[in-house]
CSV table of C-alpha atoms in Angstrom, one decimal:
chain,number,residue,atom,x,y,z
A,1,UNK,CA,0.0,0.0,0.0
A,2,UNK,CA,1.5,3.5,-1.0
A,3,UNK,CA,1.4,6.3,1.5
A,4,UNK,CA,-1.2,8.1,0.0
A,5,UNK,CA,-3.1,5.0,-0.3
A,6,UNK,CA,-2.8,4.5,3.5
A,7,UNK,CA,-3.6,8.0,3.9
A,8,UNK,CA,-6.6,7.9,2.3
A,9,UNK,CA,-7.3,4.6,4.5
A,10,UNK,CA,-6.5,6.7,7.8
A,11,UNK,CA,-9.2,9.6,6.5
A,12,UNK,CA,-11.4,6.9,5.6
A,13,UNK,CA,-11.3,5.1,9.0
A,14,UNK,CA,-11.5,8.4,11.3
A,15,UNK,CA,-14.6,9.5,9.4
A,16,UNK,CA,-16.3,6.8,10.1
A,17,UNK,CA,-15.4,6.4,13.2
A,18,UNK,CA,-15.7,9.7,14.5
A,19,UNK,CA,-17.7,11.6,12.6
A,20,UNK,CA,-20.3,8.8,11.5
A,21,UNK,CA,-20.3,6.9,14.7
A,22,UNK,CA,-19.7,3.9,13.6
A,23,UNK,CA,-18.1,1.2,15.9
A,24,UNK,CA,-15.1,-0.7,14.8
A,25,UNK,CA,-16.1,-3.7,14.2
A,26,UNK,CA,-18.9,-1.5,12.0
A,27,UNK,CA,-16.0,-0.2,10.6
A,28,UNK,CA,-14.3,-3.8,9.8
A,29,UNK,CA,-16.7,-5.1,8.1
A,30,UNK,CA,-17.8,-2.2,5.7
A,31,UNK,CA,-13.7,-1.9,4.5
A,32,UNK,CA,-12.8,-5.5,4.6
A,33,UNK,CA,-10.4,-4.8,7.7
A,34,UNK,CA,-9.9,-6.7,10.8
A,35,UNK,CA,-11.2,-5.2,14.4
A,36,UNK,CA,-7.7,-5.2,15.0
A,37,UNK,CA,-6.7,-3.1,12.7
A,38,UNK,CA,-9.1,-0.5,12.7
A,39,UNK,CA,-8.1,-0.1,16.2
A,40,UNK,CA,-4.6,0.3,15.1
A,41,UNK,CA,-5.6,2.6,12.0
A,42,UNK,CA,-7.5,4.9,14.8
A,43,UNK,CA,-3.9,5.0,16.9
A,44,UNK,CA,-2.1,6.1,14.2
A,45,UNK,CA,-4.3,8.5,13.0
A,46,UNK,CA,-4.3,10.3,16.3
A,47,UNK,CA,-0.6,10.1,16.6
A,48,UNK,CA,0.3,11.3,13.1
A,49,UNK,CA,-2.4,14.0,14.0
A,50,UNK,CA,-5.2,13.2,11.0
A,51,UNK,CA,-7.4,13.5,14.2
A,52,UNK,CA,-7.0,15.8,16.7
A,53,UNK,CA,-9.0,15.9,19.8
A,54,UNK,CA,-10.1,19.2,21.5
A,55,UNK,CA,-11.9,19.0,24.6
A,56,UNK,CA,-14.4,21.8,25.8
A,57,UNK,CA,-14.7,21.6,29.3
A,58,UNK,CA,-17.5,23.2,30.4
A,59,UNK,CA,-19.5,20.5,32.1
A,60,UNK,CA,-15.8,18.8,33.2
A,61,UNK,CA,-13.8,22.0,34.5
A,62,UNK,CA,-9.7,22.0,35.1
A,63,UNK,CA,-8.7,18.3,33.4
A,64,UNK,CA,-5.9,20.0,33.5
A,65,UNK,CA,-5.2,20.5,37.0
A,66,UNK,CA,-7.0,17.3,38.6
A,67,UNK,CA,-4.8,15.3,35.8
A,68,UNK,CA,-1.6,17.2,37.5
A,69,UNK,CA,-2.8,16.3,41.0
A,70,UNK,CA,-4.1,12.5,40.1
A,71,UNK,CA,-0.3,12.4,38.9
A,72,UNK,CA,1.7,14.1,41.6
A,73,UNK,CA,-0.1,12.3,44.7
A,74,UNK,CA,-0.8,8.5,43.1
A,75,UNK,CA,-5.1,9.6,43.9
A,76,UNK,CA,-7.2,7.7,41.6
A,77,UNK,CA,-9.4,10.5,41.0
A,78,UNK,CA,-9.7,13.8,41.8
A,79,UNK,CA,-12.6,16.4,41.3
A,80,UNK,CA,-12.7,19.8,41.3
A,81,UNK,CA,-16.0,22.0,41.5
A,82,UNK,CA,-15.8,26.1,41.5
A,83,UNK,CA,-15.1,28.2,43.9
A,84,UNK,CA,-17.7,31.3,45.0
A,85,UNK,CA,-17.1,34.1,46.9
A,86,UNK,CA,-20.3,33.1,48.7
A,87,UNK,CA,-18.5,29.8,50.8
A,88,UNK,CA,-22.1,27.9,51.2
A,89,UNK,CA,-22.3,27.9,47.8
A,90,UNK,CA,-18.7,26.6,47.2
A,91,UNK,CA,-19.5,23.7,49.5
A,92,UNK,CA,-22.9,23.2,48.2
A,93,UNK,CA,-20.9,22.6,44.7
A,94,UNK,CA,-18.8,19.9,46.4
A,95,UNK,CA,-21.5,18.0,47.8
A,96,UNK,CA,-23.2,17.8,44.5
A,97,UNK,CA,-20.5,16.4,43.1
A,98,UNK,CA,-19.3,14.2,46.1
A,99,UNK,CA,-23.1,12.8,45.6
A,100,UNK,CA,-22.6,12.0,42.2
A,101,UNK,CA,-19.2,10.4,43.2
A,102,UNK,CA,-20.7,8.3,45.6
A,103,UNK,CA,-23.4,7.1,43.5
A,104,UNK,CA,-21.0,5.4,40.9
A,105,UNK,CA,-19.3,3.3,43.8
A,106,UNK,CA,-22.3,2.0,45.7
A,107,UNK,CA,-23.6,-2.1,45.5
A,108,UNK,CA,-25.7,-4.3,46.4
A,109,UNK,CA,-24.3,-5.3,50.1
A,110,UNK,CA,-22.0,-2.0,50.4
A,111,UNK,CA,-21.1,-0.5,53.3
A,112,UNK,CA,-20.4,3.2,53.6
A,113,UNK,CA,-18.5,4.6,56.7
A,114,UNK,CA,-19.7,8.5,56.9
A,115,UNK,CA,-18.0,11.4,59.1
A,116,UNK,CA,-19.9,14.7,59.9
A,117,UNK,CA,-19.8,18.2,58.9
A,118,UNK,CA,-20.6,20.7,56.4
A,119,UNK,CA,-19.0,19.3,53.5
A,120,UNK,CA,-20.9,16.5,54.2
A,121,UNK,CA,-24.0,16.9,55.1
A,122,UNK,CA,-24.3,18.7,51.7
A,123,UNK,CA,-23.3,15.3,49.9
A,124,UNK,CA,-25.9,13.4,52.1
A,125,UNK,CA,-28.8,16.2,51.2
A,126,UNK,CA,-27.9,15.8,47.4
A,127,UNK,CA,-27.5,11.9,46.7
A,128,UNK,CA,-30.7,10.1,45.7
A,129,UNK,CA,-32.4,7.5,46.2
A,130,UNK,CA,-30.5,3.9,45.2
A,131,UNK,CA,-31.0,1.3,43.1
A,132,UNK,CA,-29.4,-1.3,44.8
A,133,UNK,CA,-30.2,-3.4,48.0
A,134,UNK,CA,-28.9,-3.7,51.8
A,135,UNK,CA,-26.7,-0.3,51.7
A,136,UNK,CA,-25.7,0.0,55.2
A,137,UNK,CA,-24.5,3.7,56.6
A,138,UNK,CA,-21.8,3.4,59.2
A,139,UNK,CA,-21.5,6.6,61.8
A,140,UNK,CA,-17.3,7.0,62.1
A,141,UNK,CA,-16.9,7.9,65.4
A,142,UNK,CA,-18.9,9.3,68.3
A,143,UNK,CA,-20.9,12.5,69.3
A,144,UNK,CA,-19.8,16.0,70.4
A,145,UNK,CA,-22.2,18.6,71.8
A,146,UNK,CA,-21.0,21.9,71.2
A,147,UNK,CA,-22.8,24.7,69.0
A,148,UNK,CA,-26.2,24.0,67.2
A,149,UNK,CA,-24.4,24.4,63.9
A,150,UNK,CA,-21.9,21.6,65.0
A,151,UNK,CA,-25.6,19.3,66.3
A,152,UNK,CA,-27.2,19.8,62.8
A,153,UNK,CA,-24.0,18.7,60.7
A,154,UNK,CA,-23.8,15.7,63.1
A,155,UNK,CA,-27.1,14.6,61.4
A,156,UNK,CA,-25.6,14.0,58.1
A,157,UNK,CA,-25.4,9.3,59.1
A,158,UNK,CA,-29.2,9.9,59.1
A,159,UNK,CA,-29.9,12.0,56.3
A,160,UNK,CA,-27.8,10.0,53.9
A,161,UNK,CA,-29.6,6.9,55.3
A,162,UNK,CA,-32.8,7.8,54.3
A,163,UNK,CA,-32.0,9.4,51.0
A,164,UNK,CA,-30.3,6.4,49.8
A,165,UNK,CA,-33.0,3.7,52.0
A,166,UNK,CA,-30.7,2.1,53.8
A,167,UNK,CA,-30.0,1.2,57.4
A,168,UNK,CA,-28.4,3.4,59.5
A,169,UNK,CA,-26.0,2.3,62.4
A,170,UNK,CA,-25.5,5.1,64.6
A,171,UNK,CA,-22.6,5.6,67.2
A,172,UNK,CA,-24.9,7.0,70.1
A,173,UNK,CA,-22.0,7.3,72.4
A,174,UNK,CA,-19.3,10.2,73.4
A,175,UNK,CA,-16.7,10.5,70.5
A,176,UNK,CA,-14.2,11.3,73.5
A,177,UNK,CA,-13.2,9.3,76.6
A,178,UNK,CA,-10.0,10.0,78.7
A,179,UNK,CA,-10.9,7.3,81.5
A,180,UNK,CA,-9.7,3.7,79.6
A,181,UNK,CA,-11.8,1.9,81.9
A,182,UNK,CA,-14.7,3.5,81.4
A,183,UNK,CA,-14.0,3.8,77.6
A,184,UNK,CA,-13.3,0.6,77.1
A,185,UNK,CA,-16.6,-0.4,79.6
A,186,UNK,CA,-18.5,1.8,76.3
A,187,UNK,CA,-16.8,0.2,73.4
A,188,UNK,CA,-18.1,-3.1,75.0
A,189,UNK,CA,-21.7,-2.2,74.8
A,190,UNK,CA,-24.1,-4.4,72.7
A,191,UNK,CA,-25.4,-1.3,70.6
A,192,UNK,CA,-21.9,0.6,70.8
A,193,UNK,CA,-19.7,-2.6,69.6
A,194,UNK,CA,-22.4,-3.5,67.2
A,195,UNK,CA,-21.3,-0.2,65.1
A,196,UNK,CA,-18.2,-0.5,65.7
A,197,UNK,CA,-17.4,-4.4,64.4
A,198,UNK,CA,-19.8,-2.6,61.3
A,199,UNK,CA,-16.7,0.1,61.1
A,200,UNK,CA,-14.1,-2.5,60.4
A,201,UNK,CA,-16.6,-4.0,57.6
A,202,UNK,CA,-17.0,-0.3,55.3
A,203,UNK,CA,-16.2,-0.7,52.0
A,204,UNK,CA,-15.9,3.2,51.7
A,205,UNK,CA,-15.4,6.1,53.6
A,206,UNK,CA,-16.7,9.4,53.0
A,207,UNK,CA,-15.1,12.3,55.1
A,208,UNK,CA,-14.7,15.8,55.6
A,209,UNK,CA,-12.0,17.3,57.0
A,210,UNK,CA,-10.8,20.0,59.3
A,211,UNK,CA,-8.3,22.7,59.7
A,212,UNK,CA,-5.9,23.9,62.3
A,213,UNK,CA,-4.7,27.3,61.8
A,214,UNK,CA,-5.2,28.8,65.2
A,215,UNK,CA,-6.7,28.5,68.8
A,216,UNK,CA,-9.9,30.1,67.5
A,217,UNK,CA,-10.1,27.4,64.3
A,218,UNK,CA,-10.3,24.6,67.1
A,219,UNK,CA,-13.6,27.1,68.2
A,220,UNK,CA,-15.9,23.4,67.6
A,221,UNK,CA,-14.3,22.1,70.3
A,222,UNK,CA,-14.7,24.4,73.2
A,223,UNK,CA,-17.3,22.4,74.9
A,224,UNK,CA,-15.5,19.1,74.5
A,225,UNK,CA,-11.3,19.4,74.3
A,226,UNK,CA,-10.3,21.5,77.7
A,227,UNK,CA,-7.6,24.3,76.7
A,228,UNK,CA,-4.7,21.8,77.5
A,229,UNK,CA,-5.6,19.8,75.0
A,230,UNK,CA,-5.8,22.3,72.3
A,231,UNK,CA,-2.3,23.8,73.1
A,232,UNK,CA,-0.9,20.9,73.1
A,233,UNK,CA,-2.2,20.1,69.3
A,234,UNK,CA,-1.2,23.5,68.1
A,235,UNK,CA,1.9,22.7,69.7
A,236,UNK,CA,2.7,19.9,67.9
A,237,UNK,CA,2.4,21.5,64.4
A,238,UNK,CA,-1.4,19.8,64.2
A,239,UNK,CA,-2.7,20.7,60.9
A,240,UNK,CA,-6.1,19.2,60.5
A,241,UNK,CA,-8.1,16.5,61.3
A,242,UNK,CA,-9.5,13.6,59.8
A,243,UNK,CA,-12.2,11.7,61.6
A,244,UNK,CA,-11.9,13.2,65.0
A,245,UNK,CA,-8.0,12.1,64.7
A,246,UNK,CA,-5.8,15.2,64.5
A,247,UNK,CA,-2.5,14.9,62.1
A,248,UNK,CA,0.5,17.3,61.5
A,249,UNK,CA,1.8,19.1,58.1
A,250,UNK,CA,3.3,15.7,56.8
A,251,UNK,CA,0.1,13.6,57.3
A,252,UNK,CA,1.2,12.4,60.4
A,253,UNK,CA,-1.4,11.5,63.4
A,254,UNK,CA,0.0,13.3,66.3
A,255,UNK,CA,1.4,10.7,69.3
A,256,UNK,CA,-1.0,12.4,71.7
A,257,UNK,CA,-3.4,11.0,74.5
A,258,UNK,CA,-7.0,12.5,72.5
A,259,UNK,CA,-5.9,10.6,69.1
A,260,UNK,CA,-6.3,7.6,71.4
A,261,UNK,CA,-9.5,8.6,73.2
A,262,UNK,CA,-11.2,8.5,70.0
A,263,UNK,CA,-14.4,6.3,70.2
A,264,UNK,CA,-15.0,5.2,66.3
A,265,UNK,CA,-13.0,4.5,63.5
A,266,UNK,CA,-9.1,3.8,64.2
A,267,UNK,CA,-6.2,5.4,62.7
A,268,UNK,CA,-5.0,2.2,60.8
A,269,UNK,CA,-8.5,1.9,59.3
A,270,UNK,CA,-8.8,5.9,58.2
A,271,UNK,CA,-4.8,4.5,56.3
A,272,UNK,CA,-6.3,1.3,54.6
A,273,UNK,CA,-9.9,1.7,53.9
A,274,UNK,CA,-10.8,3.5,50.5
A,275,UNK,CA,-11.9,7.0,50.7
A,276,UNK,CA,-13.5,9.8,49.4
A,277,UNK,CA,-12.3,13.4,50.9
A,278,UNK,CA,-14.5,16.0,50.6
A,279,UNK,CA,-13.4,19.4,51.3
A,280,UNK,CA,-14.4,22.6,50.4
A,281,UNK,CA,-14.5,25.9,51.8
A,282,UNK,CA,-11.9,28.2,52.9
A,283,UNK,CA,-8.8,27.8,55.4
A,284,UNK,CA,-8.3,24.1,54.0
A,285,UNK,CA,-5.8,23.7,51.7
A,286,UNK,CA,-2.9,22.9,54.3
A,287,UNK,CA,-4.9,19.8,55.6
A,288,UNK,CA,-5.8,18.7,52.2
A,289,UNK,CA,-2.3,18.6,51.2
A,290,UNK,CA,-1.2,17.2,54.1
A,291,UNK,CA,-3.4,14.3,53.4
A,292,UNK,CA,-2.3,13.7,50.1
A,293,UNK,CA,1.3,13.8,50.9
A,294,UNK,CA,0.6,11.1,53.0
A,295,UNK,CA,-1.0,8.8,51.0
A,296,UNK,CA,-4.5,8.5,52.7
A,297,UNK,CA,-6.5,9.7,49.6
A,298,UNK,CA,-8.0,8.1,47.3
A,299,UNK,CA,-10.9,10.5,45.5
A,300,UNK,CA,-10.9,14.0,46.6
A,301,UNK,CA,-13.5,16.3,46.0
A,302,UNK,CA,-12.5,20.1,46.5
A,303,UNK,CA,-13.3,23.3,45.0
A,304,UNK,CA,-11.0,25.4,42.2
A,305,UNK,CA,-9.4,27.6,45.4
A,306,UNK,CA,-8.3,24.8,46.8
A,307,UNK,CA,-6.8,23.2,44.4
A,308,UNK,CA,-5.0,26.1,42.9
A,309,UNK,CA,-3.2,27.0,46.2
A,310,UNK,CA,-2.3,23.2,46.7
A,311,UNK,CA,-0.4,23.3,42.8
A,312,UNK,CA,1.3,26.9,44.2
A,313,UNK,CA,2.2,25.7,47.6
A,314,UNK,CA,4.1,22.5,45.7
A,315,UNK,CA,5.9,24.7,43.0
A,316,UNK,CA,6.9,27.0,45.8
């Protein structure tokens, strides 16, 4: 075959293909080609540039940048929503798309481990209804009472429940206990152990995440973590946290006594379990990136802010 002849082949096949939607094996049989070969006459007409594909990505905003970060931090996927000067609206925008997200993973039989907070709650408010049968929705770790705003987050195990119909097993016990005794005496409970075997048994987890800029960031926890405590965290170079389990710049869980105290999920699971991250909103770009310097991400879902000062603080 001459070179114009397979040429004319390569124009040929990409027409077809491309602009007539035809499939390959389509293709195959109308040109008296193997399936093979189309496929290889399709390569080469992308890499000698016959075709060349231009993505507009309106509905699918900065490829560009969730490619770089899939890249630089081994995450399998990575989604980026935009940013508003209006933050509700920024983390309503992530919940959508942390919905969505969570939609494609679930099964029959799954089990989904779920945190609290804003971020979250606005995933649980926007996923639908399911498809599939005996979802199970796994609280993380235990209860705080501080602020109403903090109460009405905490409700995000229940709303996602009944969105999706599944059961709900709720952790209806004190996320923190400094006594080991009396911890321990808790863990043990029949309702309380129940939930927590179920913990060991999630399939996915689905978190938010929190920063740790300053005393008044740790503001959530005034009615639960005595002044002490929070020194000592800020102390250490604590970051964030990530289930009620408070970590440094590297990623690193901080060797302190209230990252043991935790009632819920341990520290080994929130490392080996698969995840999806969901952070957006201001003030959280340190944590993210500490995360995913670490290793312990899987999918994140953050907004375009976010994800911008994460690319500048790593070619700084």
């Amino acid at each position: 075959m001459s070179k114009s002849e397979e040429q004319r082949l390569l124009i040929d096949v990409a027409i077809m293909y491309y602009l007539e939607n035809k499939t390959q094996s389509e293709i195959a049989k109308s040109l008296y080609l193997s399936r093979p070969k189309v496929s290889r006459l399709l390569k080469k007409a992308r890499d000698t540039k016959v075709v060349e594909i231009t993505i507009h990505d309106g509905d699918v905003p900065y490829h560009q940048l969730c490619r770089w970060m899939k890249e630089s931090f081994k995450v399998e996927k990575v989604i980026i929503t935009k940013s508003y000067d209006d933050e509700e609206r920024t983390i309503r925008e992530c919940g959508k798309a942390a919905a969505e997200e969570l939609s494609r993973v679930l099964s029959d039989d799954v089990v989904v481990g779920i945190s609290w907070g804003r971020n979250i709650k606005a995933m649980a408010k926007y996923v639908g209804k399911s498809k599939y049968r005996d979802i199970k929705v796994v609280e993380l770790f235990g209860d705080i009472h501080s602020s109403s705003e903090s109460n009405d987050v905490r409700h995000a195990g229940l709303l996602l429940a009944q969105n999706l119909g599944a059961e709900l097993y709720a952790l209806h016990c004190p996320l923190y206990i400094n006594d080991d005794k009396a911890r321990e005496a808790i863990k043990n409970t029949a309702v309380v152990k129940n939930t927590l075997n179920m913990i060991q048994k999630c399939d996915v987890i689905v978190s938010g995440i929190g920063h740790i800029g300053n005393a008044t960031s740790l503001a959530i926890w005034d009615n639960y973590i005595d002044p002490d405590i929070q020194s000592q965290i800020i102390k250490a170079n604590g970051v964030g946290f990530l289930c009620a389990h408070f970590f440094d710049h590297n990623g690193e869980f901080l060797d302190l006594p209230i990252n043991r105290e935790v009632i819920g999920i341990d520290i080994e699971s929130i490392k080996s379990k698969k995840n999806i991250l969901v952070a957006g909103g201001r003030h959280k770009t340190r944590a993210i990136l500490a995360l995913l310097q670490a290793g312990y991400v899987n999918t994140l879902v953050t907004d375009e802010i976010n994800a911008e000062k994460i690319l500048s603080y790593v070619r700084d």
